[in-house]
Coordinates of C-alpha atoms and ligand atoms in Angstrom, one line a residue:
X1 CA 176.1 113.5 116.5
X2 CA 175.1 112.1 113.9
X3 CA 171.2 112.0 112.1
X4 CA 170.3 108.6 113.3
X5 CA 170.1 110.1 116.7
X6 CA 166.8 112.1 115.7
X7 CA 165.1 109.4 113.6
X8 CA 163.9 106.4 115.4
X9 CA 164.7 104.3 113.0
X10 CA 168.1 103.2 111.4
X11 CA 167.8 101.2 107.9
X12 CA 168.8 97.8 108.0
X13 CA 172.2 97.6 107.2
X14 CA 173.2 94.2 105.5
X15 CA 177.2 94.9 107.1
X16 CA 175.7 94.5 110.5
X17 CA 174.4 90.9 109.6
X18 CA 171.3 92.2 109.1
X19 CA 169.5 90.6 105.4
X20 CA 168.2 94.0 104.0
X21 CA 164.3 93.5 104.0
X22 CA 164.0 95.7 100.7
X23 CA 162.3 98.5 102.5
X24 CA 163.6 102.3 103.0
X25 CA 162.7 102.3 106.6
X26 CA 164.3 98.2 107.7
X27 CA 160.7 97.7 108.7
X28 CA 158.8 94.9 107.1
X29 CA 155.0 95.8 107.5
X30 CA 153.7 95.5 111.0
X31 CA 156.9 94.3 112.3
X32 CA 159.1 97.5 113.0
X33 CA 162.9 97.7 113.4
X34 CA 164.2 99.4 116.2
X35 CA 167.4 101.2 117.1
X36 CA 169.0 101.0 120.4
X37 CA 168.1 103.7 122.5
X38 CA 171.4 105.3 122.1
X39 CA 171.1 105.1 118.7
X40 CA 167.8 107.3 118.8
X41 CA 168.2 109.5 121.5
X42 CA 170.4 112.4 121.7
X43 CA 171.4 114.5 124.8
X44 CA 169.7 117.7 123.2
X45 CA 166.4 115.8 123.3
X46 CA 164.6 115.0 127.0
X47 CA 161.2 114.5 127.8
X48 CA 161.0 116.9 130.6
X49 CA 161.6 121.1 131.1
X50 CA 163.1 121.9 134.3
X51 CA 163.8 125.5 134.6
X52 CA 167.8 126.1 134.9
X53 CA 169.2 125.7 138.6
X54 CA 170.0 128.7 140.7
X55 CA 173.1 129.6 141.2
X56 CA 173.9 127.5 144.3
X57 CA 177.5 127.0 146.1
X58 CA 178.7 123.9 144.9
X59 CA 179.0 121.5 147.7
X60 CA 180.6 118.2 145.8
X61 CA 183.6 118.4 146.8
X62 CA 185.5 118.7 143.4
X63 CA 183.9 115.8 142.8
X64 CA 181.3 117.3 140.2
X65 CA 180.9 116.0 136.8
X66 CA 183.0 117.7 134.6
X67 CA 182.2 115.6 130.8
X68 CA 178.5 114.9 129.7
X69 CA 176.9 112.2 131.2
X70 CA 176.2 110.8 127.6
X71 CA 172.4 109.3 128.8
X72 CA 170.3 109.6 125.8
X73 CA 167.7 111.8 125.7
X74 CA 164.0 111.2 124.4
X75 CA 160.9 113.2 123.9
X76 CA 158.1 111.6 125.9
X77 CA 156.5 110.5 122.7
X78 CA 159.9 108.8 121.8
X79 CA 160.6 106.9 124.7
X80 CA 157.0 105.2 124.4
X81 CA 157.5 104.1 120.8
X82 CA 160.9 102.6 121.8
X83 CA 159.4 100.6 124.6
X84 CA 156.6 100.0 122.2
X85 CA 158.1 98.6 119.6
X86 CA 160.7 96.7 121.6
X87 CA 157.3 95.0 123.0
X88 CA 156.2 93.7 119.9
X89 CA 159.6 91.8 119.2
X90 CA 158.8 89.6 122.5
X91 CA 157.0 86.1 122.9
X92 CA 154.8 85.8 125.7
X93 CA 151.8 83.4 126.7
X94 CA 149.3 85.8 125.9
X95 CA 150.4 85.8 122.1
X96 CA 150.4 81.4 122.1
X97 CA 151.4 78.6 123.5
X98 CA 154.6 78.6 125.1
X99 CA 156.2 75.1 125.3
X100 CA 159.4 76.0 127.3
X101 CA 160.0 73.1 129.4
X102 CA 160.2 72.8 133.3
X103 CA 159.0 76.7 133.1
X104 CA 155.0 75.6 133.0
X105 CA 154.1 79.1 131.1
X106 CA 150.4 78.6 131.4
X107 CA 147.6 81.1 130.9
X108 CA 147.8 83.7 134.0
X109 CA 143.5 84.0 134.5
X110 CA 142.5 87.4 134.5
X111 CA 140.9 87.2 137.8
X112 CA 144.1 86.7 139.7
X113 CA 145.2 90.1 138.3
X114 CA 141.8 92.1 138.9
X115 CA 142.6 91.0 142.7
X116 CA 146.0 91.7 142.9
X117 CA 144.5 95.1 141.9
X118 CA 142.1 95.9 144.5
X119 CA 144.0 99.1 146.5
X120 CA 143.8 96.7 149.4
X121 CA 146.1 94.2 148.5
X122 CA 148.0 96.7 145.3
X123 CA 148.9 99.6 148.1
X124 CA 149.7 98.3 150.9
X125 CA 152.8 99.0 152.7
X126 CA 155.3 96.3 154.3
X127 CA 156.2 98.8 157.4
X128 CA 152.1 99.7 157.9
X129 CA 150.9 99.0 161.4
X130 CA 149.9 95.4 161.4
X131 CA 146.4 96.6 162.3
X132 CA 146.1 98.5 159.2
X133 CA 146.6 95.5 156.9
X134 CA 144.6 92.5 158.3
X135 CA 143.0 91.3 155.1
X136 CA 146.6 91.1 153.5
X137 CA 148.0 88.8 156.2
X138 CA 144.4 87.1 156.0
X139 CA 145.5 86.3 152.2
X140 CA 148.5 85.3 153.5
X141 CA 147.3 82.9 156.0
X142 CA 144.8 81.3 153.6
X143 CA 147.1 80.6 150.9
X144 CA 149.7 79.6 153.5
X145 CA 146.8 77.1 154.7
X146 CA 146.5 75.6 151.0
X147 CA 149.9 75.2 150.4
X148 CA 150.4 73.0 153.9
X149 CA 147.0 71.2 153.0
X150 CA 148.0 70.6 149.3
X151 CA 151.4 69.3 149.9
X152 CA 150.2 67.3 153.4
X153 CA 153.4 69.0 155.1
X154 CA 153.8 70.7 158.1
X155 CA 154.1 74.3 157.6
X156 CA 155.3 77.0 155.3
X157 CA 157.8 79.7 155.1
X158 CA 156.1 81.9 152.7
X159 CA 158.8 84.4 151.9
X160 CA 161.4 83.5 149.6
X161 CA 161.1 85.2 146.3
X162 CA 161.6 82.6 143.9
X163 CA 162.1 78.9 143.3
X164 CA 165.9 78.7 143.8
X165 CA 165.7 81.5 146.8
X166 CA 163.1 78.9 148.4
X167 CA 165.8 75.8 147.4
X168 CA 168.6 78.3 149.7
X169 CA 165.9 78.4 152.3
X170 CA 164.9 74.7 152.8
X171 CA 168.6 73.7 152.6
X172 CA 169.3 76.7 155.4
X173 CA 166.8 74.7 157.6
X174 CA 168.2 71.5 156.7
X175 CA 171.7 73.1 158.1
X176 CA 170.5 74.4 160.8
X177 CA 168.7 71.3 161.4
X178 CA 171.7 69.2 161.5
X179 CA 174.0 71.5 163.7
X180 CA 171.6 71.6 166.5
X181 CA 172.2 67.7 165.9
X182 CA 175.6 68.1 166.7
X183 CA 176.0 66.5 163.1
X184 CA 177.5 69.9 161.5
X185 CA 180.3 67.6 160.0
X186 CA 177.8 66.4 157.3
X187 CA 179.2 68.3 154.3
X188 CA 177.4 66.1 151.2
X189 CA 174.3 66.7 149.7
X190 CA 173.2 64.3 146.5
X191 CA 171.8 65.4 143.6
X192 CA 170.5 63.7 140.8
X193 CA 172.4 64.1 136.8
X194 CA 169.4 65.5 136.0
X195 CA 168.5 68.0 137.8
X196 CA 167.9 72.1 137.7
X197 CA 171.0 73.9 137.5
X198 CA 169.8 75.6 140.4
X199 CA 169.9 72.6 143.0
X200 CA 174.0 72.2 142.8
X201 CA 174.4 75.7 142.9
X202 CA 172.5 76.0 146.2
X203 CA 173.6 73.9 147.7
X204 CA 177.2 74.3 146.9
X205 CA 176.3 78.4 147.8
X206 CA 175.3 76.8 151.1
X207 CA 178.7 75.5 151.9
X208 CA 178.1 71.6 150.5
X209 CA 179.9 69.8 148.3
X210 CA 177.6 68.2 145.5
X211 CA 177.9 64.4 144.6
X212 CA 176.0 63.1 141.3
X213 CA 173.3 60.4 141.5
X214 CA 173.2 59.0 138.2
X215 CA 170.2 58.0 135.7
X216 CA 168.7 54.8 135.2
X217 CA 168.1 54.0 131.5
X218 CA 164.4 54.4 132.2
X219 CA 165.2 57.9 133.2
X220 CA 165.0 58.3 137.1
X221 CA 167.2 58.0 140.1
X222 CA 169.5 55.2 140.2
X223 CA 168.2 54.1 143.7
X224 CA 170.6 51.4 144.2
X225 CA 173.7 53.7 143.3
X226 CA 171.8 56.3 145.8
X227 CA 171.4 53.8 149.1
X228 CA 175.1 53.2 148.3
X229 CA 176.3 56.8 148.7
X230 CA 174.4 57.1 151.7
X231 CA 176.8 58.0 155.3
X232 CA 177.6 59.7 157.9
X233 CA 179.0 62.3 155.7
X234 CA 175.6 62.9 153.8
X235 CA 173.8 66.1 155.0
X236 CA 170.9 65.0 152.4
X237 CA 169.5 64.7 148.7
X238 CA 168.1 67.1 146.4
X239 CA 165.4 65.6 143.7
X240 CA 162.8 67.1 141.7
X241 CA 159.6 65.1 141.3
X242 CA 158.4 64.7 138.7
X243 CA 161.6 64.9 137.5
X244 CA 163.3 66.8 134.8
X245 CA 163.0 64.4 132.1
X246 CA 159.1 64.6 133.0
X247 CA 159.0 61.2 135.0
X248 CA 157.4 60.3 137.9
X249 CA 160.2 59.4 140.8
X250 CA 158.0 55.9 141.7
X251 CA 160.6 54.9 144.2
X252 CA 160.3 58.6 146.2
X253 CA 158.8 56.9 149.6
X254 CA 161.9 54.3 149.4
X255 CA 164.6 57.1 148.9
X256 CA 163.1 59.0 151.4
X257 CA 163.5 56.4 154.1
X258 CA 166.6 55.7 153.3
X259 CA 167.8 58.9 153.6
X260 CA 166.4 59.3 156.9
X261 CA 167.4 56.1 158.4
X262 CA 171.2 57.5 157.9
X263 CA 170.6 60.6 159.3
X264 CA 170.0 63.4 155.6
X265 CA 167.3 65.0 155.4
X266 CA 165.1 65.2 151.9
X267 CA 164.7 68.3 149.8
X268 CA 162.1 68.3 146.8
X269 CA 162.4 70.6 144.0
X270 CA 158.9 71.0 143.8
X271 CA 158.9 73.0 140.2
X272 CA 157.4 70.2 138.9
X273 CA 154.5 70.5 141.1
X274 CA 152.0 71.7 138.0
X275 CA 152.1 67.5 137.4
X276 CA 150.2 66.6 140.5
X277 CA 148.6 68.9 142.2
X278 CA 145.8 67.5 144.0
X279 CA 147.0 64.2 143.1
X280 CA 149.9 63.5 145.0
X281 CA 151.4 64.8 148.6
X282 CA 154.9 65.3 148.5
X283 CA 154.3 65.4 153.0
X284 CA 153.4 61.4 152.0
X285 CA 156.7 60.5 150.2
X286 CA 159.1 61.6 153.1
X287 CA 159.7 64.9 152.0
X288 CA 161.3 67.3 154.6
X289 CA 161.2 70.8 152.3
X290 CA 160.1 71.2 148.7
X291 CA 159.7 75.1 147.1
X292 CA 156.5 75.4 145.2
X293 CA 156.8 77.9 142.2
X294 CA 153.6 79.8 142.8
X295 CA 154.9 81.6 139.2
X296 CA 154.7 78.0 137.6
X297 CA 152.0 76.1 139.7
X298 CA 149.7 78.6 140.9
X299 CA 149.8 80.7 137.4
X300 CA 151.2 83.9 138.7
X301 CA 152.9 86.0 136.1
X302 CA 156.7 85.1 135.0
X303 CA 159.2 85.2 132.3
X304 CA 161.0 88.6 131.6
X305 CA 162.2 88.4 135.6
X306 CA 159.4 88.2 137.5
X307 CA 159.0 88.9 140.3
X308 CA 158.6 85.2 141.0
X309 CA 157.5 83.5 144.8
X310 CA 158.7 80.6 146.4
X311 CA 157.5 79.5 149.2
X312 CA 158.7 76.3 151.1
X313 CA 156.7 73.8 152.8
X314 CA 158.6 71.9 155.7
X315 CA 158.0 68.6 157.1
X316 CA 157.4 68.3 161.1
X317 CA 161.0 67.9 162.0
X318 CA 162.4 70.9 160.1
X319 CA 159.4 73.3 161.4
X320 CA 161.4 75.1 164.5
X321 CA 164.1 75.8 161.4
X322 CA 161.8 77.5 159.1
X323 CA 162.9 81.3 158.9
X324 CA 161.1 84.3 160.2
X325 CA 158.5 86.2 159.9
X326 CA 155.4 84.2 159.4
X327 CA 152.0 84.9 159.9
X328 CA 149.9 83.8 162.9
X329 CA 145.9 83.6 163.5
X330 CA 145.7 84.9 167.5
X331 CA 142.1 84.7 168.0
X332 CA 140.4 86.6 165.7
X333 CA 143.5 88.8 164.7
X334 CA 146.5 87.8 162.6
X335 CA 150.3 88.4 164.1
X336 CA 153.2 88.5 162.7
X337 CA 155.8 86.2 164.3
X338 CA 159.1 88.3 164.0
X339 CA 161.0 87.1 166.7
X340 CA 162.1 83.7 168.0
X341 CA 160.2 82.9 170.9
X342 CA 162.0 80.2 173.1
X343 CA 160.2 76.5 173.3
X344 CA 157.1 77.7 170.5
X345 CA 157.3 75.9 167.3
X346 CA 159.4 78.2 165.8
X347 CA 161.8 78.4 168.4
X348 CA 165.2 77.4 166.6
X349 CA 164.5 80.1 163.5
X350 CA 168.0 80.2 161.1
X351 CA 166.7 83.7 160.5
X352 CA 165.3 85.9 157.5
X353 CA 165.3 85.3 153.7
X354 CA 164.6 88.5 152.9
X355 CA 163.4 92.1 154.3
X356 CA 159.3 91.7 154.9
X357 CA 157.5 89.5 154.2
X358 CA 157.2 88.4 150.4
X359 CA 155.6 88.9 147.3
X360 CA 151.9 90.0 148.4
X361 CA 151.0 90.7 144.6
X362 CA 151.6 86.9 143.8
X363 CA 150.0 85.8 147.3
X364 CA 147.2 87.4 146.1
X365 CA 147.0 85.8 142.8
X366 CA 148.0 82.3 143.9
X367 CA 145.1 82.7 146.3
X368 CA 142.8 83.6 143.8
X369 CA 143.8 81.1 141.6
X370 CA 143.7 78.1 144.3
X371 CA 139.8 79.6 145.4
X372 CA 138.8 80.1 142.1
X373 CA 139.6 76.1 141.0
X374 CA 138.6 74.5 144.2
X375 CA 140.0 71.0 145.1
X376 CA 138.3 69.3 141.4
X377 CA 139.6 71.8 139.7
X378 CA 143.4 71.6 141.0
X379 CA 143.5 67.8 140.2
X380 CA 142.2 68.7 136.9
X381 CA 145.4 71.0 136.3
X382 CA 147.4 68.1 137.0
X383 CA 145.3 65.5 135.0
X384 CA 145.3 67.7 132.2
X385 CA 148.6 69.1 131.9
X386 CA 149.8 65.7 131.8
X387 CA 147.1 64.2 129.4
X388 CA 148.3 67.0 126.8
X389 CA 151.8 66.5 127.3
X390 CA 151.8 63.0 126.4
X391 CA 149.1 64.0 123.3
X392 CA 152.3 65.7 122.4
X393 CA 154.9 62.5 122.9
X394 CA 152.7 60.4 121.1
X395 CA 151.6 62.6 118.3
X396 CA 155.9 63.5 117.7
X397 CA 157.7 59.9 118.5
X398 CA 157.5 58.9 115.2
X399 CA 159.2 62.3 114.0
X400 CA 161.7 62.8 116.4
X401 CA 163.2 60.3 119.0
X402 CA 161.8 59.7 122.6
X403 CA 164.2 58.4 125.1
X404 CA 161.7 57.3 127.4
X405 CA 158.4 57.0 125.8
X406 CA 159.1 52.9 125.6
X407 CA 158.5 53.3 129.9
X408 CA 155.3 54.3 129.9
X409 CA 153.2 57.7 130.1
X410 CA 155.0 60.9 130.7
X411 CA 154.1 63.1 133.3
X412 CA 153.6 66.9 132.6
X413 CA 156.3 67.0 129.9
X414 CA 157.5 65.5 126.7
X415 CA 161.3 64.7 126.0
X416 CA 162.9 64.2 122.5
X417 CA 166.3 64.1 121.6
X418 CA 168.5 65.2 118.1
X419 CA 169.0 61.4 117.8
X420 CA 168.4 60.0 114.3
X421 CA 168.7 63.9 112.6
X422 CA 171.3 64.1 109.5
X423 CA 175.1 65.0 110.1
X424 CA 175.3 68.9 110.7
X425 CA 171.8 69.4 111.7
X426 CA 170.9 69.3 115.7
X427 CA 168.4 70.5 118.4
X428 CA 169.5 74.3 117.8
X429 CA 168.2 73.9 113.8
X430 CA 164.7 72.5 115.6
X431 CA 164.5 75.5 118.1
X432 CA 165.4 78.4 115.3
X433 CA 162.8 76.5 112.8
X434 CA 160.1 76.6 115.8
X435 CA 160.4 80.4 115.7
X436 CA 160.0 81.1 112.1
X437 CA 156.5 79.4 112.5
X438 CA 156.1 81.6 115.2
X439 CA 156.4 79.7 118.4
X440 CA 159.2 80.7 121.3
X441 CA 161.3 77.8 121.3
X442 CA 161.0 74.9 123.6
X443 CA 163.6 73.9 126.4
X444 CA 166.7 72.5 124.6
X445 CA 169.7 70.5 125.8
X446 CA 168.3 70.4 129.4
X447 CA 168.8 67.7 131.0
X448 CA 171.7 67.0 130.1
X449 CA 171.6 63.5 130.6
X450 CA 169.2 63.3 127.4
X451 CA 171.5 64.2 124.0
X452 CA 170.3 67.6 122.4
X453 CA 167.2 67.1 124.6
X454 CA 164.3 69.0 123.4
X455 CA 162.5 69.5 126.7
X456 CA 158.0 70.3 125.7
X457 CA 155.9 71.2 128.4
X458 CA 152.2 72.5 126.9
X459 CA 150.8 72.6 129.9
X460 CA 146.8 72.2 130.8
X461 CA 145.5 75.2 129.2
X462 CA 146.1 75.0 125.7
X463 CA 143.4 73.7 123.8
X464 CA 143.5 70.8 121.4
X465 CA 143.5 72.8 118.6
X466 CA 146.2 75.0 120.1
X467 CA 148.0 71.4 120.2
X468 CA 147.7 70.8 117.4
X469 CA 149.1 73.2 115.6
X470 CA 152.0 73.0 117.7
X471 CA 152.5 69.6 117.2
X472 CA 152.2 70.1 112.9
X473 CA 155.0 72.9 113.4
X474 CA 157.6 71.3 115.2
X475 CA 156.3 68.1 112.7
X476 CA 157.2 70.3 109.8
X477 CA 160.4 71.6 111.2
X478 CA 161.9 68.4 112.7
X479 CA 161.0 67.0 108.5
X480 CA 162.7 69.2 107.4
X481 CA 165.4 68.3 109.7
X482 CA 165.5 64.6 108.3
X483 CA 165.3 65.8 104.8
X484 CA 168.6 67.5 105.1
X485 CA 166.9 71.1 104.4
X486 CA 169.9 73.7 104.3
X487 CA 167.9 76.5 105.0
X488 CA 167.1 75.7 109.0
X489 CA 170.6 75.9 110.0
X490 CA 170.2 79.6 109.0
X491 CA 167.1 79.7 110.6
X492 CA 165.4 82.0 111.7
X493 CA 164.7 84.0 108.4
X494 CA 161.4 86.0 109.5
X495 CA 162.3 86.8 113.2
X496 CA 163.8 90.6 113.8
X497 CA 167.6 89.6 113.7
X498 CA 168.6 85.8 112.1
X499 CA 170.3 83.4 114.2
X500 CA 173.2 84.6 116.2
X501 CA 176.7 83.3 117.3
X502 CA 175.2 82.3 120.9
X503 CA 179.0 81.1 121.9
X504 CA 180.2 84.3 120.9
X505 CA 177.5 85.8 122.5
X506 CA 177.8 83.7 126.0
X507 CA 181.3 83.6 126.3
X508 CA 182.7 88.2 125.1
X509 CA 179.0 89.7 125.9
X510 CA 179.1 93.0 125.0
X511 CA 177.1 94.8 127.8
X512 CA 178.3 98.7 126.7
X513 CA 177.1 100.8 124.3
X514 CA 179.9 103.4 122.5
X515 CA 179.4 105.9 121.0
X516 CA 181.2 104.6 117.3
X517 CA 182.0 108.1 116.6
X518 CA 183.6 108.6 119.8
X519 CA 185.3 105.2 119.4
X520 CA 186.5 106.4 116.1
X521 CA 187.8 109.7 117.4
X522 CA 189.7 107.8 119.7
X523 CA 191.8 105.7 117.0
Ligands
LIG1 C1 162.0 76.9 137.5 C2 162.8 75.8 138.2 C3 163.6 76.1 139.3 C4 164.0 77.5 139.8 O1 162.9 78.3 140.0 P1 163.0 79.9 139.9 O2 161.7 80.4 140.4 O3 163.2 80.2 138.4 O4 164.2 80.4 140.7 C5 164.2 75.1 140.0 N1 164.0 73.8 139.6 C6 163.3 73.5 138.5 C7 163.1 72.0 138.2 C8 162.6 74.5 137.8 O5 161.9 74.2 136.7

């Protein structure tokens, strides 16, 4: 073994593709290099002292380890700097703004978490008599209640985990909907160019086949291209609205009924929801099930993997579909509906999503959130986060280019492309630039149907001064950009590692750690 394993630290080494930073330790100041845990840990060190086993009759089999299990071994006080330190290398919306588009990082208010907290809601148990946990299905209820009343739908399947788990569950209903039709031979759903990556892949996971809807110039479904897709053979349509290219779908109502006068049924990605809230009902534009990301929305915690929740909100028709178990107000006690019951509302169920019953921590927050702004306050999330998104389009379209800022107002969004930037430099050089100043990038070549889109979504809590400065750093960088400035394709220079082969990386990850002086044994 060699002596990195005891030190913590490993000094930069300039071969690895690191720039040497000049110091003995690889650590510049505050912001401290860190080895792989591998790299520190040895299997002589552990954090715990368990007293050697008994001599015991071996009862694997044969089948017992016979090399060391190589895991590497920390002291407790090791293992917390690792973690530590690995911390401080992250972005997150409590260290600024966060402009990643479509994702609506906004400020997560305090208050959700101090109720998520409360042992009530923090320690309760999926498989605890329902008796025992009244107030949590009472949270659940409520928030299920807001959710119908906000979208004007018809009811809500609150369990799916995330926005594309609540995309498999609304297009689950929409199957089931269509074989107790007798109309199982619909195979097609249509989805727009620029949509989520996750609405083709549902539905293809679903058993569909996916047909494109292109783009209008202006940025939104091609309606006429739409109505002239539209068959027997069309189980339904998938669109997010406001869309991805963060644009109001005006002609919603019209695609709506002329989905259903052929027979589809209409799915909303409702990701997008953050943009009019309190504003808009998707119930009122023909929708028949839309996922709301109470992560993006509703301001529960995400980014890093969650956990995120997705409820879906169903239209009248779809209702008997939704899947089980929901929540039910008996009198003065709340049930939980587990089981089809033949002829009730629920009665054609196409079964579970997932084990219980959801994500009560992010019920609980959502909740709060919701009581906490009231019915003003929700429209001002809306208003807002789409008043500062176009501050930013109109502030940046004389830097960089804006496809669609000649039709109008954006929604909660901003879109620029890598048009107009010098040969050799593109949206990549922009994004790498945004982190030297300190800023995680933005959304970049999503949607694809905008050329090295740059995809800015500020969202309604950042302040005007919080803009601002935003808006003078991706200024500076995109300048810098125009003015041919060599040193942003190498970009980043003062993040932890400089800017990697992300092809390379995509396309041979290595996902292993060996040991080099086991791998060097072995030559
Ligand atoms: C975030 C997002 C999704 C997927 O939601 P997850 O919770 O990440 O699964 C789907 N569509 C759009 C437009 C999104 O922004």
């Amino acid at each position: 073994m060699s002596n990195i394993h005891q030190s913590g630290w490993r000094p930069t080494s300039p071969e690895a593709g690191e720039s040497a930073t000049g110091t003995f330790t690889g650590n510049r100041a505050l912001m401290l290099e860190e080895a792989l845990i591998f790299e520190i840990g040895s299997t002589e060190t552990t954090g715990v002292e368990v007293a050697e086993p008994a001599k015991v009759a071996s009862r694997l089999g044969g089948l017992a380890r016979s090399a060391p299990i190589g895991l590497p071994g920390l002291s407790e006080p090791e293992a917390v700097r690792h973690y530590t330190r690995l911390s401080r290398q992250n972005y997150a919306i409590d260290l600024g703004l966060f402009p990643l588009g479509s994702c609506t990082m906004k400020h997560n208010p305090r208050l959700n978490e101090k109720m998520a907290r409360l042992p009530g809601f923090a320690d309760v148990h999926p498989l605890q008599p329902v008796d025992t946990v009244q107030g949590a299905f009472e949270v659940i209820h409520q928030l299920a209640h807001w959710l119908v009343t906000l979208t004007g739908m018809h009811s809500v399947a609150m369990s799916p985990k995330a926005g594309a788990h609540g995309e498999l569950c609304g297009i689950l209903a929409i199957k089931a909907a269509l074989e107790a039709k007798g109309e199982g031979q619909r195979k097609v759903i249509l989805v727009p160019e620029s949509a989520h990556g996750t609405n083709p892949a549902t539905a293809a996971f679903a058993g569909y086949s996916v047909e494109d809807i292109p783009a209008t110039a202006d940025g939104r479904v091609d309606v006429a291209a739409l109505k002239a897709r539209l068959g027997p053979d069309v189980a339904g349509v998938m669109i997010t609205n406001p869309n991805t290219c963060g644009l109001f779908e005006r002609e919603m109502r019209t695609i709506s009924d002329a989905v259903h006068a052929v027979g589809g049924y209409v799915y909303c990605d409702g990701a997008n929801f953050n943009a009019i809230v309190g504003r808009v009902r998707p119930g009122d534009l023909g929708v028949d099930a839309m996922h709301i990301n109470l992560h993006k929305t509703f301001s529960t915690p995400h980014g890093g993997g969650g956990p995120g929740a997705g409820p879906v909100v169903f239209s009248e028709a779809l209702t008997p579909f939704a899947p089980l178990p929901f929540v039910e107000k008996q009198g003065d006690h709340f049930a939980l509906v587990e089981e089809e019951t033949a002829g009730e509302h629920h009665g054609k169920s196409f079964g579970r999503m997932v084990a219980f019953n959801g994500q009560m921590g992010m019920f609980t927050r959502a909740l709060t959130y919701i009581l906490s702004h009231g019915a003003d306050g929700l429209r001002q999330v809306a208003e807002d986060s789409v008043l500062n998104a176009n501050y930013v389009l109109r502030s940046l379209e004389n830097t960089l280019d804006a496809p669609f800022a000649g039709s109008g107002p954006c929604m909660h969004e901003a879109i620029f492309s890598d048009e107009g930037l010098p040969e050799g430099f593109s949206t990549i050089d922009i994004a790498k630039g945004l982190i030297d100043e300190g800023y995680h990038p933005m959304t970049m070549y999503f949607p694809l149907v905008v050329h090295g889109a740059m995809l800015v979504e500020p969202t309604e809590t950042e302040s005007k001064a919080a803009l601002d400065q935003f808006i003078g750093a991706l200024r500076s960088v995109a300048e810098r950009a125009k003015a041919g400035d060599e040193s942003l394709r190498s970009a980043p220079h003062f993040a932890p590692r400089r800017r990697l082969d992300e092809t390379l990386a995509a396309r041979k990850p290595v996902l292993v750690w060996k040991d080099p002086e086991l791998a060097q044994a072995a030559e």
